[in-house]
PDB file of C-alpha atoms in Angstrom:
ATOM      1  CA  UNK O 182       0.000   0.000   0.000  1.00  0.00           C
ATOM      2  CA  UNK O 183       1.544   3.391  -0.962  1.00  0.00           C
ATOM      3  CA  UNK O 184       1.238   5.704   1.805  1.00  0.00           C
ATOM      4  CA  UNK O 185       1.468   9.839   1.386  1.00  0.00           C
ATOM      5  CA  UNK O 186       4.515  11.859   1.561  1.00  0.00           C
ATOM      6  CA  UNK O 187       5.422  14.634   3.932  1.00  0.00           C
ATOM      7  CA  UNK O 188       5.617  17.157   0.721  1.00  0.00           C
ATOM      8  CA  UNK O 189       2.859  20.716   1.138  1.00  0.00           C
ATOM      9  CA  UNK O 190      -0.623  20.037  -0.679  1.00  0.00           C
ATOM     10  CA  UNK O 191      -2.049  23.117  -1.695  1.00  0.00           C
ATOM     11  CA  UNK O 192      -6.078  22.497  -1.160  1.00  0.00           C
ATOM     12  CA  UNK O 193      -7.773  25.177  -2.869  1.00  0.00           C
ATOM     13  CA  UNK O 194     -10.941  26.681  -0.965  1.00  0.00           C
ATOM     14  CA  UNK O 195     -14.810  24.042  -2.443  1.00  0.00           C
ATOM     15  CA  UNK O 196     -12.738  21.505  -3.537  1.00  0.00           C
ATOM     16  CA  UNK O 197     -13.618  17.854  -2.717  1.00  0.00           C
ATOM     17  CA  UNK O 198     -12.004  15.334  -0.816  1.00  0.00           C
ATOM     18  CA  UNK O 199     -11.399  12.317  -3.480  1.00  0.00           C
ATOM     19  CA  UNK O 200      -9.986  15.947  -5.806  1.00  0.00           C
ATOM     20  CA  UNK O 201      -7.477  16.742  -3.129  1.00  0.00           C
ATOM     21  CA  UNK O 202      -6.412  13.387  -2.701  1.00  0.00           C
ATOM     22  CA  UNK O 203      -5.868  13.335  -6.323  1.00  0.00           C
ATOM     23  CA  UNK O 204      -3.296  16.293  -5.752  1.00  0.00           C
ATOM     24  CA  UNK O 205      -1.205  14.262  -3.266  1.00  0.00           C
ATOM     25  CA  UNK O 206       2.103  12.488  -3.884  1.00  0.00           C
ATOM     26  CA  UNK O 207       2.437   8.895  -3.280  1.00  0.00           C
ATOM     27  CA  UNK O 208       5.532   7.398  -2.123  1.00  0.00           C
ATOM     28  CA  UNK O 209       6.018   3.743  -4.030  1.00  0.00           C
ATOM     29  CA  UNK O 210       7.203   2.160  -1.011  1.00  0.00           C
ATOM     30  CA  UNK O 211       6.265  -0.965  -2.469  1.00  0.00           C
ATOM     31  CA  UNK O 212       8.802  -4.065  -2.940  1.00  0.00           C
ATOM     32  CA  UNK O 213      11.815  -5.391  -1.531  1.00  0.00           C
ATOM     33  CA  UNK O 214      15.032  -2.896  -0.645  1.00  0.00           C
ATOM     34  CA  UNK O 215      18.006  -2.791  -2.665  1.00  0.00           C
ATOM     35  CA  UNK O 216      20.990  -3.239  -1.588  1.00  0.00           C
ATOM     36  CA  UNK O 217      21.541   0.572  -2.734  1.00  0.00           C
ATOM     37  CA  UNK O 218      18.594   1.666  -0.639  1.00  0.00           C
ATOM     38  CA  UNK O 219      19.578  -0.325   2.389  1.00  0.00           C
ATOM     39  CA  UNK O 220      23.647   1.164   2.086  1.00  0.00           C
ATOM     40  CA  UNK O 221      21.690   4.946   1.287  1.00  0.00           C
ATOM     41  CA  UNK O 222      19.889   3.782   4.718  1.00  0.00           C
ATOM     42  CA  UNK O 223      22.843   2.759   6.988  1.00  0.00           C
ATOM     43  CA  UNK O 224      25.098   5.738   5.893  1.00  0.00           C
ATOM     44  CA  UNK O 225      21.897   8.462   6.906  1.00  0.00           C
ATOM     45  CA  UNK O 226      21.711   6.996  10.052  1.00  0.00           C
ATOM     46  CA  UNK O 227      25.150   6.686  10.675  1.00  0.00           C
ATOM     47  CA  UNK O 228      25.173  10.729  10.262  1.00  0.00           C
ATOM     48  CA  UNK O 229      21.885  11.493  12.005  1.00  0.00           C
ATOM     49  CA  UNK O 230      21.272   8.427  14.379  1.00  0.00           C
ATOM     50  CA  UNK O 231      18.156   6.321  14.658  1.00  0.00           C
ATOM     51  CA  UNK O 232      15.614   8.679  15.672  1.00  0.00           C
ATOM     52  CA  UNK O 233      13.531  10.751  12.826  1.00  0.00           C
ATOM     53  CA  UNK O 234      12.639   8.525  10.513  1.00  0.00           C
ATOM     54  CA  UNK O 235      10.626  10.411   8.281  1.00  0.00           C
ATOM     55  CA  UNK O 236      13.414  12.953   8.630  1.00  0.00           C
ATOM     56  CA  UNK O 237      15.846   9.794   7.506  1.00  0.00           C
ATOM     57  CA  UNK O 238      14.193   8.488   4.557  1.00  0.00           C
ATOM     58  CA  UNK O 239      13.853  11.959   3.178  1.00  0.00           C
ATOM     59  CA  UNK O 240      17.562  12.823   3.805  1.00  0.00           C
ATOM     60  CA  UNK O 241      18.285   9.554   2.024  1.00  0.00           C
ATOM     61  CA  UNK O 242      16.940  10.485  -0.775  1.00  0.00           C
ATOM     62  CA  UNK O 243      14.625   6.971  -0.622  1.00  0.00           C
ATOM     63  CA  UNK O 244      11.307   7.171  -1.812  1.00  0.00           C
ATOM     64  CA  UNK O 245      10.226   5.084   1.378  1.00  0.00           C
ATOM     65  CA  UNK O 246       7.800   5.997   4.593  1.00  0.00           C
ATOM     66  CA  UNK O 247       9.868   6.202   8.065  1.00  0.00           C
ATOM     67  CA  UNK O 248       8.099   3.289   9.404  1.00  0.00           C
ATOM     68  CA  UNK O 249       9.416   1.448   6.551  1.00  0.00           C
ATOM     69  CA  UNK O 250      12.961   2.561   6.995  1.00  0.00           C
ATOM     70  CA  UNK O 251      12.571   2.221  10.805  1.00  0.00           C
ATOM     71  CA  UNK O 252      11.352  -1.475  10.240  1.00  0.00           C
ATOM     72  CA  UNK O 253      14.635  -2.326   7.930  1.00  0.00           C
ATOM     73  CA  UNK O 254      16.663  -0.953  10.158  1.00  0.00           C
ATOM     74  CA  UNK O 255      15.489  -2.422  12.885  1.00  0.00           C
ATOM     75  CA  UNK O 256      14.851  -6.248  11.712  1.00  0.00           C
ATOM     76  CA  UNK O 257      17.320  -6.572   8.974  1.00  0.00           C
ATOM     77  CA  UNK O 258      20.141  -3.484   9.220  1.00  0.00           C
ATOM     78  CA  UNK O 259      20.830  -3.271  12.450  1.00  0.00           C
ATOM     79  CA  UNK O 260      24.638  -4.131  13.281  1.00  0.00           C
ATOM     80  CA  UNK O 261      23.454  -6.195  16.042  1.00  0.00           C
ATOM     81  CA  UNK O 262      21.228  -8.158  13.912  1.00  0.00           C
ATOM     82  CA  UNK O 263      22.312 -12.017  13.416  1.00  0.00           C
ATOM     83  CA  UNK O 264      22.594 -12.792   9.595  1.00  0.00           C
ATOM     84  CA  UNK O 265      22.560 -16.268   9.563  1.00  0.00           C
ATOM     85  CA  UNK O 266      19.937 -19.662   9.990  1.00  0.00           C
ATOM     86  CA  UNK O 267      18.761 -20.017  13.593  1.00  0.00           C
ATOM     87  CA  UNK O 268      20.587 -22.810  15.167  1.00  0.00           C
ATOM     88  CA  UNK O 269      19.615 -25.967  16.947  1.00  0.00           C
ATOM     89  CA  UNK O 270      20.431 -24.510  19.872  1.00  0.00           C
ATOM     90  CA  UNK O 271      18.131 -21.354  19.343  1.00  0.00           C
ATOM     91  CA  UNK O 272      15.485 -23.274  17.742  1.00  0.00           C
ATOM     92  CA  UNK O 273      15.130 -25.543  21.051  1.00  0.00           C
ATOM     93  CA  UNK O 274      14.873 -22.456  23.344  1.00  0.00           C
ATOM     94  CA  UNK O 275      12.224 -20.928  20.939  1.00  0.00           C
ATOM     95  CA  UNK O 276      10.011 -23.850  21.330  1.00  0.00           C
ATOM     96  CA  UNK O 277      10.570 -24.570  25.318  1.00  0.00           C
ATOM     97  CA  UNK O 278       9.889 -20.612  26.498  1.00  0.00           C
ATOM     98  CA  UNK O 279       7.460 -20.680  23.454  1.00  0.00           C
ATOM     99  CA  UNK O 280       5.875 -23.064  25.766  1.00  0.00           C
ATOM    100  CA  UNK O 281       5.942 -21.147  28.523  1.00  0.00           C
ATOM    101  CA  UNK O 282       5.001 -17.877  27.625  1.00  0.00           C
ATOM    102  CA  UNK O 283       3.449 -18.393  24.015  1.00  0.00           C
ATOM    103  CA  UNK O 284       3.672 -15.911  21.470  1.00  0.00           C
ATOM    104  CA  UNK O 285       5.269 -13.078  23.300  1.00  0.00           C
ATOM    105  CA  UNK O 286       7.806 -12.736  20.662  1.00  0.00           C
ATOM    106  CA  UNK O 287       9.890  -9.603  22.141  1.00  0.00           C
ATOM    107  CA  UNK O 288       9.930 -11.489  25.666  1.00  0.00           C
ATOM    108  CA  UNK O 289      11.253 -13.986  23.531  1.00  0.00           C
ATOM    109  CA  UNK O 290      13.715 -12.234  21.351  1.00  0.00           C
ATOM    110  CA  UNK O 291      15.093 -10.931  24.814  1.00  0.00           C
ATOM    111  CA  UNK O 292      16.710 -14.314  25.293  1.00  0.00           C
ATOM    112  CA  UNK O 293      17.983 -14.611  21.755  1.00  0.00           C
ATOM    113  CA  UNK O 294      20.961 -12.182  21.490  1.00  0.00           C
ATOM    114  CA  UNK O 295      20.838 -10.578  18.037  1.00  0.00           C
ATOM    115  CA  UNK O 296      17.559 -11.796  17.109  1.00  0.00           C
ATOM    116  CA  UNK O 297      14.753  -9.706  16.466  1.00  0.00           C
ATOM    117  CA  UNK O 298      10.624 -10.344  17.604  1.00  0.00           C
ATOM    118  CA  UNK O 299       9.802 -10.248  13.774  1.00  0.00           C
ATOM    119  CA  UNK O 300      12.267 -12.712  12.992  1.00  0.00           C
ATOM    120  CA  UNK O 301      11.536 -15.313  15.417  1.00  0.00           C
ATOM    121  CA  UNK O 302       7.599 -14.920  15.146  1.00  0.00           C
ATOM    122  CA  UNK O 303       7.839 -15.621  11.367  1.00  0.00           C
ATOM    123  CA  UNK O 304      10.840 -18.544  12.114  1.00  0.00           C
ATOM    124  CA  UNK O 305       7.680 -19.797  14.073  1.00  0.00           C
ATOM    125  CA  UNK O 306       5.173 -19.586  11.742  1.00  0.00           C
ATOM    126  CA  UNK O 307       7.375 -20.933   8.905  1.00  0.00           C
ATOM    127  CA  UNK O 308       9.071 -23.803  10.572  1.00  0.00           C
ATOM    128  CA  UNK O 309       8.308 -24.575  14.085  1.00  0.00           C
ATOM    129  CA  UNK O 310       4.407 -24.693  13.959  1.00  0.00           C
ATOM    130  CA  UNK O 311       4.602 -27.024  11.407  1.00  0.00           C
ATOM    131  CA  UNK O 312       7.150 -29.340  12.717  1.00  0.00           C
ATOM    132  CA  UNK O 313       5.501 -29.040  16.567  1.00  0.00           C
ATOM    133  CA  UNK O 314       1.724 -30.120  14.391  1.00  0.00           C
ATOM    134  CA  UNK O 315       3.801 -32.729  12.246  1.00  0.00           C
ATOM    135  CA  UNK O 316       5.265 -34.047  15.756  1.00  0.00           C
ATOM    136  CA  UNK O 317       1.822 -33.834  17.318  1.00  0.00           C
ATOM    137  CA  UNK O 318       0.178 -35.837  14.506  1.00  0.00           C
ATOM    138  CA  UNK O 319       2.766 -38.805  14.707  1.00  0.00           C
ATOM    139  CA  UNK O 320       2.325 -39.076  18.620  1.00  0.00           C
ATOM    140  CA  UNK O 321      -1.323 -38.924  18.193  1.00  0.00           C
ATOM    141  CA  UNK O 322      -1.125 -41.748  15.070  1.00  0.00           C
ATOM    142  CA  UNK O 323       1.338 -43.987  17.454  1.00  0.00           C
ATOM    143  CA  UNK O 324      -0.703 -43.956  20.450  1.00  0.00           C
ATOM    144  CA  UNK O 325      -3.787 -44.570  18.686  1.00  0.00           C
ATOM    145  CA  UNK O 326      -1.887 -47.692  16.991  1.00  0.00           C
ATOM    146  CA  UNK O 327      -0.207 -48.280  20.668  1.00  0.00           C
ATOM    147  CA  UNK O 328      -3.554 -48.880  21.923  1.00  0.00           C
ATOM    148  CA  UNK O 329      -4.516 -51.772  19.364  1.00  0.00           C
ATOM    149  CA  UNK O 330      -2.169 -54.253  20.305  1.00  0.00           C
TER     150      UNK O 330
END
């Protein structure tokens, strides 16, 4: 969804809503980053720091909202960030606080150095719901043939 810039409408005096909206500019925030956009990204906020966002995406010259550019920094940019698979290790404490705590993801993430709450919600929702359901169907299929004999 293209959201509005930050740039002056002029709304003249009896004109209608859908007319003015007409007049607006739309930022085509739509897509995946480039690699240009992300290093235009990292360099702004290297100058100005992590705080403004519209202010960043505009002094980047990207033709992105600051939510947007806050989110890629954030999940993806961020020097912090771990840019790798999860590990066995990381998968297995996913699933046992999962099971304490369920799908607080940030609570999570705060025992997962480097790893964001986006990240490990969708890791969840890609991979480990399916393989806990998969798991859950063969113990359900082996009982149930336990119980025959």
């Amino acid at each position: 969804m293209a959201t509005l810039s930050n740039e002056a409408v002029v709304v003249e005096k009896g004109m209608k809503p859908m007319e003015t909206m007409k007049k607006m500019p739309l930022l085509n925030n739509k897509g995946a980053w480039t690699s240009e956009e992300d290093q235009k990204l990292s360099e702004v906020i290297e100058v100005y720091s992590a705080k403004k966002w519209n202010t960043i995406a505009t002094k980047a010259g990207l033709n992105r909202s600051g939510k947007s550019c806050r989110l890629r920094w954030l999940n993806y940019l961020k020097p912090n960030i771990k840019i790798r698979n999860m590990s066995n290790e990381e998968e297995d404490l996913i699933l046992r606080i999962h099971k304490l705590v369920g799908d607080r993801w940030a609570l999570i993430a705060g025992r997962l150095p480097g790893r964001t709450d986006i990240e490990i919600k969708n890791y969840w929702n890609s991979h480990l719901s399916k393989k806990i359901k998969q798991v859950e169907t063969e113990s359900s299929h082996n009982s149930t043939t336990d119980s025959n004999y």
